[in-house]
Amino acid sequence: MLKKTAAIAAAIIVTASVVPSVYANTFVNEAFAGSYLSAGATDDNFASLDILTCTDTSVSVRFRFVKNNNEQLIYECYEGTMNDNVGTVRFTVSYQDGSYVSGGTMSITLDSWCVRLSCDSDQGQHLFDGIMYPQFTLDPYTAPSQPPAFTDTTPSAGSGVSVVLNNETVSFPNNISPVIIDDHTYVPLRSVFDSMGINVYWDEYQRTSILKAQSITCTKNSTIVQFSRTFNDTGYNVWTLKKWESSDTSSSNSTDISITDLQPVIIDSSSYVPLRVVSEAFGAAVTWDADTKTVYINCDTSNAYKYDAETIKNIENYSFDTAKSYITADFTSIIPDQTPYYACDTKFYLFGARDQWNDVTLRISYGGYIDVTANTPATDAQDTGTSAEDTAGGQSDAGAESETGTDA
């Protein structure tokens, strides 16, 4: 009887597995957002998958694996890529005590009745392979009228969390509310930080011929805090966080802040960042009232370089191509660096170049202002280490002329 049942189950699985190849283009990937449990899950032995968002080209997930009531391995995995019904997500996995183990790749296949999942480390170790059953009614060919409710600690809209800044409740526009992820409060970009006097900028750019990069930069007075990560066709690497005091982001004089368990996430196409880690990086005092689900923040909100929303958007949109357009014929042998750098009051790009006398570095800031620094001693008495402004590029609306940036 058991053999017959197993044979029938195998036949069902084989039949179901061919469905995506036939109907993949008719799948509505958004329908797969929701919570999943592994086949045969119990309280002590289970794998859980939360698909936060899923489109034809991208997917955002969280994953847990508990065996004999022991979650020995901690998975950190977030955004990845989708190609029809097949997705790839990069992850890191560590021991419960925090010691590093490995990076790896998670493969996701959307089936007509489940999600098939496998996880392999970069060293070739097979960490998990199984079928994940939806904890909601799944119709893969129909767009959901609203996202299904998630279970456990997966964030969902309307979490009831309030934020009080200096005794005043913070309002959130467009009904985008804070969420709680693994006992940490996350807030949408800007929102609270704008009220704290912090400028927030989002950038996405080509870091190398292979790697692309994203960054979230927060500035206030002499402090800069920046999240950054790289990605390519195989998926995303984890976010890192650095802090600069009294220097700009081109400087190596920075401090690393550990965010292994506090990765930014994307929820309903909006980027969320951990509230406490950013607030405390800028010297704020943060407390949590579990009874009322309220975060209390006390801080100095003054910022000598605080900009309005339009100026922030113009600075954010100031692009590499716009900066390059300000380079005059006085400079040759241009060596580009597409990384956007930030000082507390501006955004800039760096170019290697040569003028009449020396190899130089050009720092071209928002607004077209060019600082020229000689890389080698001058060959005559002329001072080549002073700053110069390119008058042709000094107009104040340079950011408005640049290409449209991606809003997080």
CSV table of C-alpha atoms in Angstrom, one decimal, residues 60-341:
chain,number,residue,atom,x,y,z
A,60,SER,CA,12.4,39.1,-2.2
A,61,VAL,CA,12.4,36.3,0.4
A,62,ARG,CA,13.2,35.2,4.0
A,63,PHE,CA,14.0,31.6,4.9
A,64,ARG,CA,14.3,29.5,8.1
A,65,PHE,CA,15.3,25.9,8.7
A,66,VAL,CA,14.7,24.2,12.1
A,67,LYS,CA,15.7,20.6,12.8
A,68,ASN,CA,14.9,18.8,16.0
A,69,ASN,CA,13.9,22.2,17.5
A,70,ASN,CA,17.4,23.5,16.7
A,71,GLU,CA,17.9,26.4,14.3
A,72,GLN,CA,21.6,25.8,14.1
A,73,LEU,CA,22.1,27.6,10.8
A,74,ILE,CA,20.9,31.2,10.3
A,75,TYR,CA,20.1,32.2,6.8
A,76,GLU,CA,20.3,35.8,5.6
A,77,CYS,CA,18.7,36.1,2.1
A,78,TYR,CA,16.7,38.8,0.6
A,79,GLU,CA,16.4,40.1,-3.0
A,80,GLY,CA,17.1,38.0,-6.0
A,81,THR,CA,16.3,37.7,-9.7
A,82,MET,CA,13.4,35.9,-11.5
A,83,ASN,CA,13.3,34.5,-15.1
A,84,ASP,CA,9.6,33.6,-15.6
A,85,ASN,CA,9.0,31.0,-12.9
A,86,VAL,CA,12.6,30.3,-11.9
A,87,GLY,CA,14.4,32.5,-9.4
A,88,THR,CA,17.9,32.8,-7.9
A,89,VAL,CA,18.7,34.4,-4.5
A,90,ARG,CA,22.1,34.8,-3.0
A,91,PHE,CA,22.4,34.2,0.8
A,92,THR,CA,24.8,33.9,3.6
A,93,VAL,CA,24.5,31.3,6.3
A,94,SER,CA,26.1,31.3,9.7
A,95,TYR,CA,26.1,29.3,12.9
A,96,GLN,CA,23.7,30.4,15.7
A,97,ASP,CA,26.6,31.8,17.6
A,98,GLY,CA,27.3,34.2,14.7
A,99,SER,CA,30.4,32.6,13.4
A,100,TYR,CA,30.7,32.9,9.6
A,101,VAL,CA,30.2,29.8,7.5
A,102,SER,CA,29.6,30.5,3.8
A,103,GLY,CA,27.7,32.2,1.1
A,104,GLY,CA,25.4,30.3,-1.2
A,105,THR,CA,22.7,30.3,-3.8
A,106,MET,CA,19.0,29.5,-3.3
A,107,SER,CA,17.1,28.3,-6.3
A,108,ILE,CA,13.3,28.9,-6.4
A,109,THR,CA,10.9,27.3,-8.9
A,110,LEU,CA,7.2,28.4,-8.9
A,111,ASP,CA,5.0,25.5,-9.5
A,112,SER,CA,1.2,25.4,-10.1
A,113,TRP,CA,0.6,24.3,-6.5
A,114,CYS,CA,3.8,24.9,-4.5
A,115,VAL,CA,7.3,26.4,-4.5
A,116,ARG,CA,10.3,24.1,-5.0
A,117,LEU,CA,13.4,25.2,-3.1
A,118,SER,CA,17.0,24.2,-2.9
A,119,CYS,CA,20.0,25.8,-1.1
A,120,ASP,CA,23.7,25.1,-1.9
A,121,SER,CA,26.7,26.7,-0.4
A,122,ASP,CA,29.5,28.1,-2.5
A,123,GLN,CA,31.7,25.2,-1.4
A,124,GLY,CA,29.2,22.7,-2.9
A,125,GLN,CA,27.5,21.7,0.3
A,126,HIS,CA,23.8,20.9,-0.2
A,127,LEU,CA,22.0,22.6,2.7
A,128,PHE,CA,18.3,22.2,1.9
A,129,ASP,CA,16.0,20.7,-0.8
A,130,GLY,CA,12.3,20.5,-0.5
A,131,ILE,CA,8.8,21.4,-1.5
A,132,MET,CA,7.2,24.4,0.2
A,133,TYR,CA,3.4,24.4,0.6
A,134,PRO,CA,1.5,27.8,0.6
A,135,GLN,CA,-0.3,28.8,3.8
A,136,PHE,CA,-2.9,30.6,1.7
A,137,THR,CA,-5.1,29.9,-1.3
A,138,LEU,CA,-2.7,30.0,-4.3
A,139,ASP,CA,-4.1,30.7,-7.7
A,140,PRO,CA,-0.9,31.2,-9.9
A,141,TYR,CA,-2.8,32.5,-12.9
A,142,THR,CA,-4.8,35.2,-11.2
A,143,ALA,CA,-3.4,38.4,-9.7
A,144,PRO,CA,-4.3,38.6,-6.0
A,145,SER,CA,-6.8,41.4,-5.1
A,146,GLN,CA,-4.5,42.1,-2.1
A,147,PRO,CA,-1.3,40.4,-0.8
A,148,PRO,CA,-1.9,37.4,1.4
A,149,ALA,CA,-1.2,37.9,5.1
A,150,PHE,CA,2.2,36.6,6.2
A,151,THR,CA,2.7,34.4,9.3
A,152,ASP,CA,5.2,34.5,12.1
A,153,THR,CA,7.6,37.5,12.0
A,154,THR,CA,7.1,38.3,8.3
A,155,PRO,CA,6.3,42.0,8.0
A,156,SER,CA,2.9,43.1,6.8
A,157,ALA,CA,1.2,46.5,6.4
A,158,GLY,CA,-0.5,48.0,9.4
A,159,SER,CA,1.7,46.5,12.1
A,160,GLY,CA,0.5,49.1,14.6
A,161,VAL,CA,3.9,50.4,15.4
A,162,SER,CA,4.2,54.1,16.3
A,163,VAL,CA,7.2,56.4,16.3
A,164,VAL,CA,7.5,59.3,18.6
A,165,LEU,CA,10.3,61.8,17.9
A,166,ASN,CA,11.1,64.3,20.7
A,167,ASN,CA,7.6,63.8,22.1
A,168,GLU,CA,5.8,64.2,18.8
A,169,THR,CA,4.2,61.3,16.9
A,170,VAL,CA,5.7,60.9,13.4
A,171,SER,CA,3.2,60.6,10.5
A,172,PHE,CA,3.9,58.4,7.5
A,173,PRO,CA,2.8,59.4,4.0
A,174,ASN,CA,0.9,57.2,1.6
A,175,ASN,CA,-0.1,54.7,4.3
A,176,ILE,CA,3.4,53.3,4.4
A,177,SER,CA,3.8,52.2,8.0
A,178,PRO,CA,6.7,50.9,10.1
A,179,VAL,CA,7.0,47.1,10.3
A,180,ILE,CA,8.6,44.7,12.8
A,181,ILE,CA,11.0,42.1,11.4
A,182,ASP,CA,12.6,39.7,13.8
A,183,ASP,CA,11.8,42.0,16.8
A,184,HIS,CA,13.4,45.0,15.0
A,185,THR,CA,11.5,48.1,13.8
A,186,TYR,CA,12.0,49.0,10.1
A,187,VAL,CA,10.8,52.2,8.6
A,188,PRO,CA,10.6,53.4,4.9
A,189,LEU,CA,13.4,55.5,3.6
A,190,ARG,CA,13.3,59.2,4.6
A,191,SER,CA,10.1,59.3,6.7
A,192,VAL,CA,11.4,59.5,10.3
A,193,PHE,CA,14.9,60.4,9.2
A,194,ASP,CA,13.7,63.6,7.4
A,195,SER,CA,12.1,64.7,10.7
A,196,MET,CA,15.4,64.0,12.5
A,197,GLY,CA,17.2,66.4,10.1
A,198,ILE,CA,18.8,63.6,8.1
A,199,ASN,CA,19.2,63.8,4.3
A,200,VAL,CA,18.7,60.4,2.6
A,201,TYR,CA,19.9,59.5,-0.9
A,202,TRP,CA,19.4,56.4,-3.1
A,203,ASP,CA,21.9,55.4,-5.8
A,204,GLU,CA,22.2,52.5,-8.3
A,205,TYR,CA,25.2,52.4,-10.6
A,206,GLN,CA,27.7,50.3,-12.5
A,207,ARG,CA,30.6,49.6,-10.1
A,208,THR,CA,32.7,47.4,-12.4
A,209,SER,CA,32.2,45.8,-15.8
A,210,ILE,CA,30.6,42.9,-14.0
A,211,LEU,CA,29.2,44.3,-10.7
A,212,LYS,CA,26.4,46.8,-10.2
A,213,ALA,CA,25.9,48.5,-6.9
A,214,GLN,CA,23.3,50.1,-4.8
A,215,SER,CA,23.7,52.5,-1.9
A,216,ILE,CA,21.6,54.3,0.7
A,217,THR,CA,23.4,57.4,2.0
A,218,CYS,CA,22.3,59.3,5.1
A,219,THR,CA,24.0,62.6,6.0
A,220,LYS,CA,23.7,65.0,8.9
A,221,ASN,CA,26.1,67.7,9.9
A,222,SER,CA,29.6,66.0,9.9
A,223,THR,CA,28.3,62.4,10.0
A,224,ILE,CA,27.6,60.2,7.0
A,225,VAL,CA,26.1,56.7,7.3
A,226,GLN,CA,25.9,54.5,4.1
A,227,PHE,CA,24.4,51.2,3.3
A,228,SER,CA,25.9,49.5,0.2
A,229,ARG,CA,25.8,46.2,-1.7
A,230,THR,CA,26.8,44.8,-5.1
A,231,PHE,CA,24.9,42.5,-7.4
A,232,ASN,CA,25.2,40.9,-10.8
A,233,ASP,CA,23.2,38.4,-12.9
A,234,THR,CA,23.5,35.7,-10.2
A,235,GLY,CA,21.9,37.8,-7.5
A,236,TYR,CA,22.6,40.2,-4.7
A,237,ASN,CA,25.3,40.3,-2.0
A,238,VAL,CA,24.4,41.3,1.5
A,239,TRP,CA,24.3,45.0,2.6
A,240,THR,CA,27.1,46.5,4.5
A,241,LEU,CA,27.1,49.7,6.6
A,242,LYS,CA,29.8,52.2,7.1
A,243,LYS,CA,30.1,55.5,9.1
A,244,TRP,CA,32.3,58.5,8.4
A,245,GLU,CA,32.9,61.4,10.8
A,246,SER,CA,34.2,64.7,9.5
A,247,SER,CA,35.2,63.2,6.1
A,248,ASP,CA,33.5,62.1,2.9
A,249,THR,CA,32.8,58.7,1.5
A,250,SER,CA,35.8,58.6,-0.7
A,251,SER,CA,37.9,58.4,2.5
A,252,SER,CA,39.0,55.1,3.9
A,253,ASN,CA,38.7,56.6,7.4
A,254,SER,CA,35.4,54.9,8.1
A,255,THR,CA,33.9,52.6,10.8
A,256,ASP,CA,32.1,49.4,10.0
A,257,ILE,CA,28.7,48.8,11.7
A,258,SER,CA,27.6,45.2,11.8
A,259,ILE,CA,24.1,44.7,10.3
A,260,THR,CA,24.2,40.9,9.7
A,261,ASP,CA,20.7,40.6,11.2
A,262,LEU,CA,19.5,44.1,10.2
A,263,GLN,CA,19.5,44.0,6.4
A,264,PRO,CA,17.4,46.6,4.5
A,265,VAL,CA,14.4,45.0,2.8
A,266,ILE,CA,12.0,45.8,0.1
A,267,ILE,CA,8.3,45.6,1.0
A,268,ASP,CA,5.6,46.5,-1.6
A,269,SER,CA,8.3,48.2,-3.8
A,270,SER,CA,9.5,50.4,-1.0
A,271,SER,CA,12.8,50.1,0.7
A,272,TYR,CA,12.8,49.8,4.5
A,273,VAL,CA,15.9,50.2,6.8
A,274,PRO,CA,16.4,49.4,10.5
A,275,LEU,CA,15.3,52.4,12.6
A,276,ARG,CA,17.5,51.9,15.6
A,277,VAL,CA,20.8,51.3,13.9
A,278,VAL,CA,20.5,54.5,11.8
A,279,SER,CA,19.2,56.6,14.6
A,280,GLU,CA,21.9,55.6,17.0
A,281,ALA,CA,24.6,56.1,14.4
A,282,PHE,CA,23.6,59.8,14.5
A,283,GLY,CA,23.6,60.0,18.3
A,284,ALA,CA,19.9,59.5,19.0
A,285,ALA,CA,18.6,57.8,22.1
A,286,VAL,CA,16.1,55.1,21.1
A,287,THR,CA,13.8,53.2,23.4
A,288,TRP,CA,11.0,50.6,22.8
A,289,ASP,CA,7.7,50.3,24.6
A,290,ALA,CA,6.4,46.8,23.9
A,291,ASP,CA,3.0,47.3,25.6
A,292,THR,CA,2.1,50.2,23.2
A,293,LYS,CA,4.4,49.1,20.3
A,294,THR,CA,5.9,52.6,20.3
A,295,VAL,CA,9.5,53.6,19.4
A,296,TYR,CA,10.6,56.7,21.3
A,297,ILE,CA,13.5,58.7,19.8
A,298,ASN,CA,15.2,61.7,21.3
A,299,CYS,CA,17.8,63.6,19.3
A,300,ASP,CA,19.0,67.0,18.1
A,301,THR,CA,17.2,67.6,14.8
A,302,SER,CA,19.4,70.5,13.6
A,303,ASN,CA,21.5,70.0,10.4
A,304,ALA,CA,23.6,72.7,8.9
A,305,TYR,CA,23.1,71.1,5.5
A,306,LYS,CA,19.5,70.0,5.7
A,307,TYR,CA,17.8,70.2,2.2
A,308,ASP,CA,14.2,70.2,1.1
A,309,ALA,CA,12.7,67.3,-0.8
A,310,GLU,CA,13.3,68.9,-4.2
A,311,THR,CA,17.0,69.6,-3.6
A,312,ILE,CA,17.5,66.1,-2.2
A,313,LYS,CA,16.0,64.7,-5.4
A,314,ASN,CA,18.2,66.9,-7.6
A,315,ILE,CA,21.3,65.9,-5.7
A,316,GLU,CA,20.3,62.2,-5.8
A,317,ASN,CA,19.7,62.5,-9.6
A,318,TYR,CA,23.1,64.1,-10.2
A,319,SER,CA,24.6,61.5,-12.4
A,320,PHE,CA,28.0,60.3,-13.6
A,321,ASP,CA,27.3,61.4,-17.1
A,322,THR,CA,26.3,64.9,-15.9
A,323,ALA,CA,29.5,65.2,-13.9
A,324,LYS,CA,31.6,64.0,-16.9
A,325,SER,CA,30.0,66.6,-19.2
A,326,TYR,CA,31.6,69.4,-17.1
A,327,ILE,CA,35.2,68.3,-17.9
A,328,THR,CA,36.7,70.8,-20.3
A,329,ALA,CA,39.3,70.4,-23.0
A,330,ASP,CA,42.0,71.5,-20.6
A,331,PHE,CA,42.1,67.9,-19.2
A,332,THR,CA,43.1,64.8,-21.1
A,333,SER,CA,43.6,61.1,-20.4
A,334,ILE,CA,40.4,60.9,-18.4
A,335,ILE,CA,40.0,57.9,-16.1
A,336,PRO,CA,36.4,57.6,-14.9
A,337,ASP,CA,35.1,56.3,-11.6
A,338,GLN,CA,31.4,55.8,-11.7
A,339,THR,CA,31.0,55.5,-7.9
A,340,PRO,CA,28.8,58.4,-6.5
A,341,TYR,CA,30.6,59.9,-3.4
